[in-house]
Amino acid sequence: GPAWPQSAAPAPAPSPAPAETKPAGTGSASSSPSSASSPFARWFGGGDRVANSPVEFIVRVEGSDPALERKLRQSSLITGALAEGRTSGQDVLAAARADYARFLGTLYDEGLYDAVIDIRLDGVEAAGIAPLDAPQFVRQVVVSVDPGSRFRYSRAEIAPVAPGTDLPRDYRTGAVARTSDMKSAARAGVTGWRDYGHAKADVTSTDIVADHELHAVDSRIVLAPGPLVRFGRLLPSGNERLSTRRLLKIAGFPEGERFDPEKLEQVRKRLRRSGIFSAITLEEAEALGPGNTLDVGLTVIEQKLRRIGGGFEISSIDGAKVTGYWLHRNLLGGGERLRVDGEIKDIGSGTSGRDYKLGLRLDHPATIRPDITAFVEARAERLREEDYDLDLGVLGMGLVWLPSDRLTGETRLEYRRSRVTDASGTTDFRVLALPTTVTLDRREDEPNDARRGYWLSTTATPFYGMQDTGSGLRLVGEGRAYRSFGAEDRFTLAGRARAGTIFGSDLAETPRDYLFYSGGGGSVRGQPFESLGVEVIQGPEGPVKTGGLNVLNITGEMRVLVRERIGLVAFADAGQVWEESSFGGASDWHAGAGVGIRYTTPIGPIRLDVAGPVGGDTGEGVQFYLGLGQAF
């Protein structure tokens, strides 16, 4: 039999060819009414007529098989032509003549190898009309199909198969003999050998015979694994501003290692994560090199060097927040990325002054290893909150480890100096800290609009205080989970839990920006920003409100997609803050709840939430939140 190429061309038709045409009227079934409820129902006005089309399109399957009728309609070029308004006789005839092969492929994929297909245009068989003799108008198209009997495998073999190959479960003796299962089996066989290091594995022959008396298919597929292959050289091209040496360093090509398609995918992901390229193409050499080595060609297209972006959020109580950044993707010619971030917050806030943040960060990819990025950063913040003023400066350097798309690790050494002014006076804090974060992202959709999976993150920050600043350990953990159900996953349950604690440092000696608060759009909607804290430190006029040494926040959401782009959300948030470490001492809590609306855009859903307090005494009245992306 003919060989199937690795690209998984359609399966060769069983021999002998089972399809033919027959005169109209010999089929016994009429069009099924279920067609109107199919995904194509919006095209059909009266069940068989495409909306606003002068051409009636009827599909009849003998034996009344609504599912098969639906598949034939979906595969038909006539359906597409009429839906697009192409109703001239020439257009309809061309689509009808091409539909014989399309219908045949659909029937083969249902295990129907002796079907009879009849397509008539106003009573005339389409196959008998010459292309140049197309009628000027066509008023009715009738497709009649006698599907015959389903064929089953009398034999379904594929060999040799690599260890661990995952073959289709329906490619087996006794199962319905679908062409898609044969193609899938061939692809799986080739993939299995490639995963085992045989890069040039291929299908050498297929022997597929349909017995029309027994309604059986004898299928045999023969594979040729080829030699065990090792990676040769990576041959880059297309880089203009980025040096070739740095390109190879960032790619981390596993030269000399056993061939593995997953390792090629890792190379592609590293290059994509660098943010330098707009297009990346990896192409395996057609022929093996000396010692069964495989060279791989790499072609890249570099993005523009600079980029500007921004975002916004609005709260009826806390005011507006505007963020922006400027990015340079290849500052020194080695893939270095310079990013400058700015933020103005609490614009028009009714509870606090305006906050400012400015940060600068330089990343150097492929430091030590291809999956490790080194960075240096500097950041300055000026916060004017309701209960305190904070001026903060940070200098830091660190490493980011990206072993996979799912797992991220980051550690940094930073020096932090802050000055806090509140009712107790002015206090200076100086800290040398080593925050380390590990994040596991198992979300299955876009991060800004996840529907399934979970996300976990934990940060441990040991800090050493200088002068009058305390020393200790700050721990923060957060988890998010998502589950969707219903037709087309219209309903999504989303939950978030966050907990934080500080060990070893007294509250008064701990930097104020390390303490924990609750309230606002990021924790408890319906409650003012950072409205829940503790009152331990004594000032001239009594206890001073600050953050606590422990916090716990819980959020639950029910998201409902009511239209393709419009969704509704109901949510409830709660938070509690403790005075002492290990969740001890006096504490207080508050809660909020509300509803929201989402409008999906190409860059994520636009979010509008309306919330109010339902527990605690830290807030009153309704608050509005407007932002980009889901709340979490």
XYZ file of C-alpha atoms in Angstrom:
632
model
C 0.000 0.000 0.000
C 1.050 3.665 -0.310
C 3.029 5.169 2.554
C 1.516 7.843 4.779
C 3.749 10.827 5.285
C 4.547 11.926 8.816
C 2.266 14.930 8.382
C -0.679 12.553 8.650
C -2.273 12.740 5.220
C -5.760 11.244 4.899
C -5.986 7.484 5.032
C -6.076 5.783 1.615
C -9.543 4.670 0.659
C -10.244 0.979 1.297
C -10.330 -1.146 -1.810
C -12.627 -1.550 -3.678
C -14.023 2.004 -3.768
C -17.366 1.750 -2.017
C -19.269 4.870 -3.067
C -21.461 5.553 -6.057
C -24.387 7.731 -7.015
C -27.964 6.600 -7.563
C -31.131 8.138 -8.991
C -33.179 10.439 -6.848
C -36.149 9.049 -5.016
C -34.613 5.732 -4.019
C -33.828 6.975 -0.488
C -36.592 6.399 2.020
C -35.843 8.912 4.787
C -36.857 12.557 4.900
C -34.893 15.435 6.368
C -34.800 15.190 10.145
C -36.359 18.041 12.123
C -33.382 17.952 14.468
C -31.381 19.841 11.868
C -32.962 23.054 13.081
C -31.432 22.619 16.530
C -27.913 21.955 15.270
C -25.080 24.533 15.436
C -26.186 25.528 11.921
C -29.750 26.322 12.994
C -29.043 30.047 12.885
C -28.470 29.686 9.116
C -31.766 27.935 8.444
C -35.096 29.702 8.521
C -37.560 26.859 7.857
C -35.371 23.947 8.899
C -33.904 23.356 5.381
C -33.652 26.826 3.898
C -30.640 28.999 4.649
C -31.857 32.283 6.119
C -32.392 34.934 3.401
C -31.356 32.452 0.682
C -33.529 31.673 -2.361
C -32.133 28.115 -2.505
C -33.757 25.259 -0.564
C -31.166 22.768 0.753
C -32.415 19.314 1.813
C -30.306 16.500 3.263
C -31.903 13.049 3.515
C -30.261 10.033 5.113
C -31.952 6.690 4.674
C -32.810 5.232 8.051
C -33.227 8.720 9.581
C -29.895 9.375 11.304
C -30.053 12.982 12.631
C -26.435 12.946 13.849
C -25.147 11.868 10.428
C -27.365 14.450 8.715
C -25.849 17.134 10.918
C -22.292 16.053 10.126
C -23.031 16.018 6.393
C -24.458 19.531 6.580
C -21.450 20.738 8.552
C -18.986 19.275 6.043
C -20.899 20.545 3.004
C -19.524 23.326 0.841
C -23.111 24.026 -0.257
C -23.977 25.058 3.296
C -21.081 27.516 3.360
C -21.848 28.906 -0.101
C -25.499 29.596 0.713
C -24.657 31.115 4.095
C -22.245 33.512 2.366
C -24.833 34.494 -0.236
C -23.154 32.702 -3.156
C -26.334 31.393 -4.802
C -25.643 31.613 -8.538
C -26.013 28.384 -10.500
C -22.269 28.240 -11.131
C -21.457 28.624 -7.404
C -23.975 25.997 -6.319
C -22.839 23.517 -8.993
C -19.166 23.921 -8.058
C -19.945 23.362 -4.386
C -22.145 20.344 -5.159
C -19.523 18.635 -7.332
C -16.899 19.111 -4.596
C -19.306 17.810 -1.951
C -19.225 14.256 -3.338
C -15.674 13.845 -2.040
C -16.409 15.703 1.200
C -19.461 13.563 1.933
C -17.478 10.447 1.098
C -14.796 11.438 3.621
C -17.440 12.088 6.292
C -19.034 8.682 5.653
C -15.672 6.886 5.725
C -15.014 8.479 9.092
C -18.262 6.917 10.337
C -17.193 3.456 9.140
C -19.584 3.578 6.160
C -17.737 2.251 3.103
C -20.573 1.182 0.767
C -22.682 4.329 0.955
C -24.569 5.705 -2.046
C -24.572 9.493 -2.526
C -26.975 11.408 -4.745
C -26.866 15.234 -5.163
C -29.517 16.794 -7.362
C -29.941 20.409 -8.471
C -33.582 20.987 -9.365
C -33.903 17.246 -10.044
C -30.740 16.891 -12.169
C -27.773 14.841 -10.899
C -24.922 17.289 -10.187
C -22.247 14.836 -11.323
C -23.850 14.737 -14.794
C -23.770 18.500 -15.329
C -20.681 19.754 -17.116
C -19.023 22.758 -15.431
C -19.673 24.948 -18.494
C -23.342 23.908 -18.587
C -24.209 25.196 -15.130
C -27.821 26.397 -14.827
C -28.379 30.108 -14.373
C -30.448 29.555 -11.218
C -30.878 26.720 -8.742
C -33.973 26.681 -6.551
C -33.539 23.374 -4.745
C -30.609 21.154 -3.773
C -31.455 17.653 -2.537
C -28.776 15.384 -1.059
C -29.865 11.773 -0.585
C -27.546 9.311 1.143
C -27.986 5.589 1.645
C -25.294 4.969 4.288
C -25.380 1.187 4.106
C -23.934 -0.886 6.951
C -21.145 0.128 9.295
C -17.885 -1.705 8.832
C -15.859 -3.047 11.756
C -12.236 -4.047 12.055
C -11.545 -7.698 11.384
C -7.924 -6.792 12.065
C -6.322 -3.606 13.381
C -2.551 -3.926 13.602
C 0.325 -1.467 13.775
C 3.941 -2.473 14.267
C 6.594 -2.064 15.455
C 5.423 0.197 18.272
C 7.719 2.075 20.657
C 7.361 1.411 24.401
C 4.765 3.670 26.001
C 3.023 4.602 22.740
C -0.545 5.767 23.365
C -2.588 4.291 20.518
C -6.246 5.267 19.917
C -8.501 3.044 22.005
C -10.889 2.522 19.063
C -8.215 1.166 16.743
C -8.866 -2.465 17.664
C -10.526 -5.581 16.298
C -14.298 -5.351 16.553
C -14.499 -1.546 16.753
C -16.106 0.627 14.065
C -13.525 1.071 11.302
C -13.222 4.857 11.109
C -10.553 6.395 8.886
C -9.787 8.964 11.592
C -8.758 6.163 13.974
C -6.399 4.728 11.356
C -4.802 8.121 10.782
C -4.563 8.716 14.532
C -2.939 5.325 15.030
C -0.336 6.086 12.368
C 0.398 9.509 13.876
C 0.601 8.044 17.383
C 2.983 5.332 16.175
C 5.319 7.860 14.580
C 5.089 10.192 17.597
C 5.889 7.312 19.941
C 9.137 6.554 18.145
C 10.079 10.233 17.921
C 9.535 10.583 21.666
C 11.887 7.629 22.058
C 14.651 9.406 20.134
C 13.969 8.175 16.587
C 13.537 11.495 14.818
C 13.052 10.040 11.334
C 10.388 7.494 12.197
C 7.784 7.138 9.462
C 4.990 4.955 8.090
C 6.459 2.657 5.442
C 3.280 0.940 4.282
C -0.451 0.641 4.883
C -2.591 -2.298 3.837
C -6.283 -1.465 4.266
C -8.943 -3.627 2.592
C -12.734 -3.352 2.953
C -14.743 -6.584 2.576
C -18.194 -5.506 1.356
C -19.787 -8.900 1.918
C -18.691 -9.203 5.549
C -18.764 -5.444 6.183
C -15.280 -5.706 7.641
C -12.001 -3.795 7.278
C -8.595 -5.431 7.451
C -6.073 -2.746 8.506
C -2.316 -3.194 8.844
C 0.126 -0.311 9.353
C 3.881 -0.824 9.206
C 6.265 1.646 10.856
C 9.962 2.235 10.254
C 11.560 3.634 13.446
C 14.844 4.557 11.827
C 18.057 5.041 13.837
C 18.395 6.523 17.303
C 19.209 10.200 16.767
C 21.120 12.822 18.728
C 20.880 16.571 18.357
C 23.486 18.113 16.087
C 23.937 21.861 15.697
C 21.493 24.725 15.984
C 21.767 26.896 12.864
C 20.330 30.361 13.636
C 19.343 33.079 11.186
C 17.284 36.245 11.161
C 18.790 37.897 14.263
C 19.979 41.399 13.457
C 20.467 43.315 16.704
C 20.886 40.329 19.028
C 24.295 38.666 18.821
C 24.380 35.038 17.668
C 26.330 34.016 20.763
C 23.634 35.381 23.033
C 20.889 33.883 20.853
C 22.404 30.409 21.282
C 22.826 31.015 25.017
C 19.175 31.992 25.452
C 17.942 29.067 23.321
C 19.833 26.474 25.384
C 19.889 23.994 22.492
C 20.734 20.467 23.813
C 23.517 19.703 21.329
C 24.764 16.110 21.631
C 21.787 14.899 23.681
C 19.319 12.252 22.549
C 16.588 13.638 20.289
C 13.423 14.595 22.131
C 10.624 16.742 20.610
C 9.901 18.145 24.070
C 13.421 19.597 24.265
C 12.822 21.402 20.980
C 9.627 22.817 22.440
C 11.604 24.025 25.477
C 13.972 25.873 23.142
C 10.996 27.568 21.500
C 9.517 28.550 24.879
C 12.795 30.049 26.120
C 13.087 32.185 23.025
C 9.453 33.270 23.283
C 9.774 34.143 26.991
C 12.704 36.419 26.241
C 10.249 38.829 24.598
C 12.775 39.681 21.883
C 11.155 37.900 18.937
C 7.846 38.239 17.116
C 8.277 34.943 15.220
C 10.283 31.784 15.919
C 10.612 28.820 13.540
C 12.473 25.583 14.279
C 12.965 23.221 11.340
C 14.571 19.786 11.518
C 17.080 18.955 8.780
C 15.766 16.524 6.175
C 18.858 14.310 6.308
C 20.853 13.079 9.289
C 24.449 14.135 9.734
C 27.487 12.079 10.702
C 26.855 9.747 13.616
C 23.064 10.013 13.186
C 23.002 13.603 14.386
C 20.181 15.990 13.501
C 20.821 19.661 12.807
C 17.981 22.100 13.461
C 17.484 25.388 11.666
C 16.299 28.365 13.712
C 14.756 31.403 12.036
C 13.718 34.378 14.142
C 12.174 37.776 13.513
C 13.000 40.403 16.110
C 10.340 42.644 17.603
C 10.637 46.392 17.750
C 13.067 47.453 20.440
C 10.714 49.615 22.488
C 7.235 49.208 23.871
C 4.834 51.320 25.932
C 1.855 50.031 27.914
C -0.551 50.964 30.672
C -3.567 50.035 32.744
C -6.202 51.492 35.004
C -8.563 50.765 37.885
C -11.294 52.907 39.452
C -12.927 52.636 42.871
C -15.686 54.932 44.081
C -13.979 55.327 47.483
C -10.268 54.760 46.804
C -10.244 56.738 43.561
C -8.426 55.861 40.367
C -5.154 54.046 39.773
C -3.194 54.573 36.557
C -0.149 52.494 35.677
C 2.260 52.713 32.792
C 5.564 51.288 31.626
C 8.292 51.777 29.049
C 10.276 48.756 27.850
C 13.509 48.276 25.904
C 13.956 44.683 24.728
C 17.644 44.578 23.802
C 19.447 47.337 25.655
C 23.065 46.171 25.276
C 22.747 43.773 22.335
C 22.604 40.634 24.501
C 18.867 40.417 25.098
C 18.930 42.649 28.194
C 15.501 44.041 28.994
C 15.096 47.419 30.681
C 11.685 48.256 32.093
C 10.555 51.467 33.770
C 7.244 51.328 35.663
C 5.203 54.178 37.058
C 2.009 54.280 39.074
C -0.283 56.978 40.434
C -2.884 55.715 42.860
C -5.779 57.074 44.938
C -6.517 59.825 42.439
C -9.588 61.517 43.846
C -9.723 59.239 46.888
C -12.035 60.267 49.666
C -9.981 58.560 52.391
C -6.292 59.189 51.626
C -3.798 61.266 49.698
C -2.294 60.475 46.345
C 0.295 57.656 46.090
C 3.241 57.490 43.686
C 5.502 54.620 42.631
C 8.449 54.539 40.254
C 10.545 51.485 39.488
C 13.399 50.504 37.208
C 14.489 46.936 36.455
C 17.149 45.452 34.163
C 16.890 41.734 33.289
C 19.707 39.646 31.813
C 18.391 36.338 30.394
C 20.380 33.083 30.291
C 22.565 33.842 33.300
C 24.411 30.751 34.531
C 21.822 28.567 32.774
C 19.348 29.171 29.926
C 16.398 29.000 32.351
C 17.804 31.544 34.817
C 17.448 35.310 34.438
C 19.408 37.732 36.605
C 18.119 41.198 37.412
C 18.881 44.400 39.282
C 16.202 46.865 40.318
C 15.543 50.127 42.092
C 12.180 51.317 43.338
C 10.823 54.386 45.121
C 7.362 54.784 46.636
C 5.488 57.590 48.339
C 2.241 56.534 50.043
C -0.216 58.878 51.733
C -2.729 56.588 53.422
C -5.533 57.456 55.807
C -3.615 56.402 58.953
C 0.026 56.876 57.957
C 2.493 58.310 55.449
C 5.245 56.110 54.009
C 8.333 56.961 51.961
C 10.187 53.868 50.753
C 13.311 53.157 48.739
C 14.437 49.692 47.590
C 17.630 48.469 45.926
C 17.830 44.811 44.932
C 19.325 42.109 42.782
C 18.235 38.541 42.223
C 17.550 35.519 40.033
C 14.407 34.183 38.357
C 14.264 30.450 37.568
C 11.811 29.227 34.915
C 12.135 25.438 34.648
C 8.742 25.206 32.894
C 5.707 27.243 31.882
C 3.999 26.108 35.073
C 6.672 26.570 37.716
C 8.540 29.773 38.585
C 11.049 30.514 41.322
C 12.499 33.893 42.283
C 14.930 35.004 44.961
C 16.431 38.417 45.562
C 18.666 40.265 47.982
C 17.380 43.737 48.721
C 18.038 46.722 50.933
C 14.942 48.601 52.041
C 14.823 51.940 53.788
C 11.528 53.526 54.800
C 10.223 56.414 56.864
C 6.755 56.196 58.418
C 4.819 59.087 59.918
C 1.639 58.390 61.879
C -0.065 59.491 65.094
C 2.832 58.082 67.137
C 5.430 60.226 65.337
C 8.070 59.461 62.696
C 9.945 56.143 62.582
C 12.779 55.013 60.300
C 13.199 51.372 59.245
C 16.230 49.774 57.592
C 16.078 46.167 56.441
C 18.274 43.701 54.561
C 15.925 41.022 53.214
C 16.023 37.849 51.114
C 12.482 37.283 49.746
C 12.031 34.001 47.860
C 8.884 33.121 45.903
C 7.770 29.853 44.316
C 4.711 29.859 42.037
C 2.885 26.910 40.481
C 0.415 27.883 37.754
C -1.922 25.075 36.665
C -4.608 27.270 35.144
C -5.856 25.920 31.823
C -7.035 29.184 30.267
C -5.927 32.773 29.977
C -4.573 34.031 33.325
C -6.839 37.095 33.124
C -9.938 34.908 32.712
C -9.201 31.427 34.072
C -11.970 28.806 34.099
C -10.212 25.617 35.178
C -7.205 24.616 37.247
C -5.434 26.242 40.157
C -2.647 28.675 41.049
C -0.426 28.460 44.137
C 2.222 30.872 45.386
C 4.265 31.157 48.552
C 6.815 33.781 49.601
C 9.279 33.487 52.460
C 11.128 36.672 53.442
C 13.779 36.444 56.131
C 14.786 40.000 57.067
C 17.526 41.513 59.195
C 16.715 44.816 60.869
C 19.330 47.520 61.418
C 19.399 49.964 64.323
C 15.935 49.929 65.935
C 14.303 47.720 63.265
C 13.372 44.163 64.251
C 14.469 40.958 62.529
C 12.305 37.980 61.641
C 10.574 35.949 58.952
C 7.569 36.988 56.885
C 5.524 34.213 55.228
C 2.708 34.710 52.714
C 0.798 32.006 50.858
C -2.014 32.300 48.334
C -4.076 29.771 46.419
C -6.661 30.175 43.666
C -8.903 27.476 42.199
C -11.312 27.427 39.260
C -13.908 24.943 38.082
C -16.345 25.314 35.181
C -19.456 23.324 34.356
C -22.659 23.455 32.332
C -23.115 23.758 28.583
C -19.954 25.203 27.017
C -18.606 25.840 30.558
C -20.952 28.777 31.054
C -20.700 28.560 34.841
C -17.427 29.005 36.735
C -16.780 28.697 40.461
C -13.660 30.604 41.519
C -12.102 30.803 44.959
C -9.094 32.507 46.500
C -7.484 32.188 49.923
C -4.524 34.207 51.239
C -2.741 33.925 54.570
C 0.265 35.778 55.958
C 2.238 35.819 59.200
C 5.391 37.352 60.697
C 7.667 35.560 63.162
C 10.392 36.954 65.404
C 9.708 40.685 65.190
C 7.483 42.776 67.434
C 4.789 44.756 65.705
C 6.274 48.157 66.622
C 9.713 47.137 65.285
C 8.426 45.686 62.021
C 8.491 47.860 58.865
C 4.986 49.168 58.210
C 4.967 47.932 54.614
C 5.597 44.379 55.920
C 2.488 44.448 58.144
C -0.852 43.045 56.968
C -4.058 44.979 56.269
C -7.395 43.950 54.791
C -9.917 45.833 52.685
C -10.167 47.117 49.128
C -10.372 45.655 45.640
C -7.482 43.238 46.155
C -8.775 41.671 49.366
C -12.311 42.547 50.552
C -14.479 44.437 48.088
C -17.103 46.602 49.693
C -14.692 47.657 52.451
C -12.349 50.672 52.137
C -8.705 50.066 51.226
C -6.617 48.858 54.201
C -9.506 49.710 56.513
C -8.928 46.691 58.768
C -5.773 46.625 60.893
C -4.944 46.592 64.604
C -4.395 49.188 67.332
C -1.431 48.201 69.489
C 1.139 50.977 69.256
C 0.410 53.792 71.710
C 0.563 57.355 70.477
C 0.194 60.680 72.277
C -3.560 60.568 71.814
C -4.142 56.836 72.273
C -3.653 53.650 70.199
C -2.406 54.080 66.643
C -3.937 52.007 63.851
C -1.417 49.879 61.935
C -1.333 46.602 60.097
C -1.243 43.320 61.995
C 1.216 40.439 62.227
C -1.238 37.966 60.624
C -3.925 38.097 57.975
C -6.423 35.734 56.372
C -8.517 36.606 53.307
C -11.083 34.403 51.569
C -12.956 35.155 48.349
C -15.600 33.206 46.435
C -17.101 34.013 43.023
C -19.784 32.547 40.785
C -19.221 33.602 37.177
C -21.910 33.099 34.527
C -21.431 33.671 30.805
C -24.773 34.982 29.550
C -23.606 35.987 26.074
C -20.519 35.324 24.000
C -18.801 38.408 25.415
C -20.915 39.294 28.448
C -20.728 37.663 31.865
C -22.210 38.232 35.306
C -20.496 37.635 38.657
C -21.725 37.278 42.243
C -19.035 37.364 44.930
C -18.375 37.448 48.665
C -15.089 38.433 50.380
C -13.970 38.219 54.004
C -10.825 39.147 55.928
C -9.391 38.951 59.426
C -6.278 40.547 60.985
C -4.504 39.463 64.214
C -2.250 41.436 66.571
C 0.278 38.701 67.384
C 2.240 36.165 65.358
C 0.966 32.603 64.849
C -2.568 34.031 64.462
C -2.748 34.878 68.157
C -3.878 37.803 70.238
C -6.808 40.099 69.631
C -8.278 40.156 66.127
C -11.055 41.696 64.086
C -12.777 40.768 60.836
C -14.938 42.242 58.111
C -16.718 41.075 54.966
C -18.181 42.399 51.750
C -20.341 41.095 48.923
C -21.660 42.250 45.596
C -22.263 41.616 41.931
C -20.383 42.483 38.779
C -20.463 42.455 35.012
C -17.704 41.400 32.614
C -17.219 42.321 28.959
C -14.636 40.233 27.117
C -12.075 42.031 24.938
C -8.984 40.744 23.099
C -6.795 41.872 26.025
C -9.014 40.435 28.745
C -12.399 41.107 30.337
C -13.330 44.607 31.459
C -14.541 44.312 35.064
C -17.201 46.386 36.827
C -18.062 45.357 40.396
C -20.560 46.860 42.825
C -20.035 45.840 46.462
C -21.005 46.802 49.983
C -20.062 45.758 53.525
C -21.910 42.798 55.052
C -19.833 42.302 58.209
C -17.549 44.297 60.484
C -17.546 48.008 61.262
C -14.822 49.319 58.931
C -17.009 50.600 56.103
C -20.426 51.712 54.968
C -22.161 52.431 51.684
C -21.733 50.970 48.217
C -18.415 50.938 46.347
C -17.733 50.577 42.623
C -14.657 48.957 41.064
C -13.680 49.182 37.397
C -10.633 47.388 36.007
C -9.180 45.082 33.361
C -9.169 41.321 33.945
C -11.010 39.213 36.491
C -10.526 40.099 40.170
C -8.207 37.049 40.407
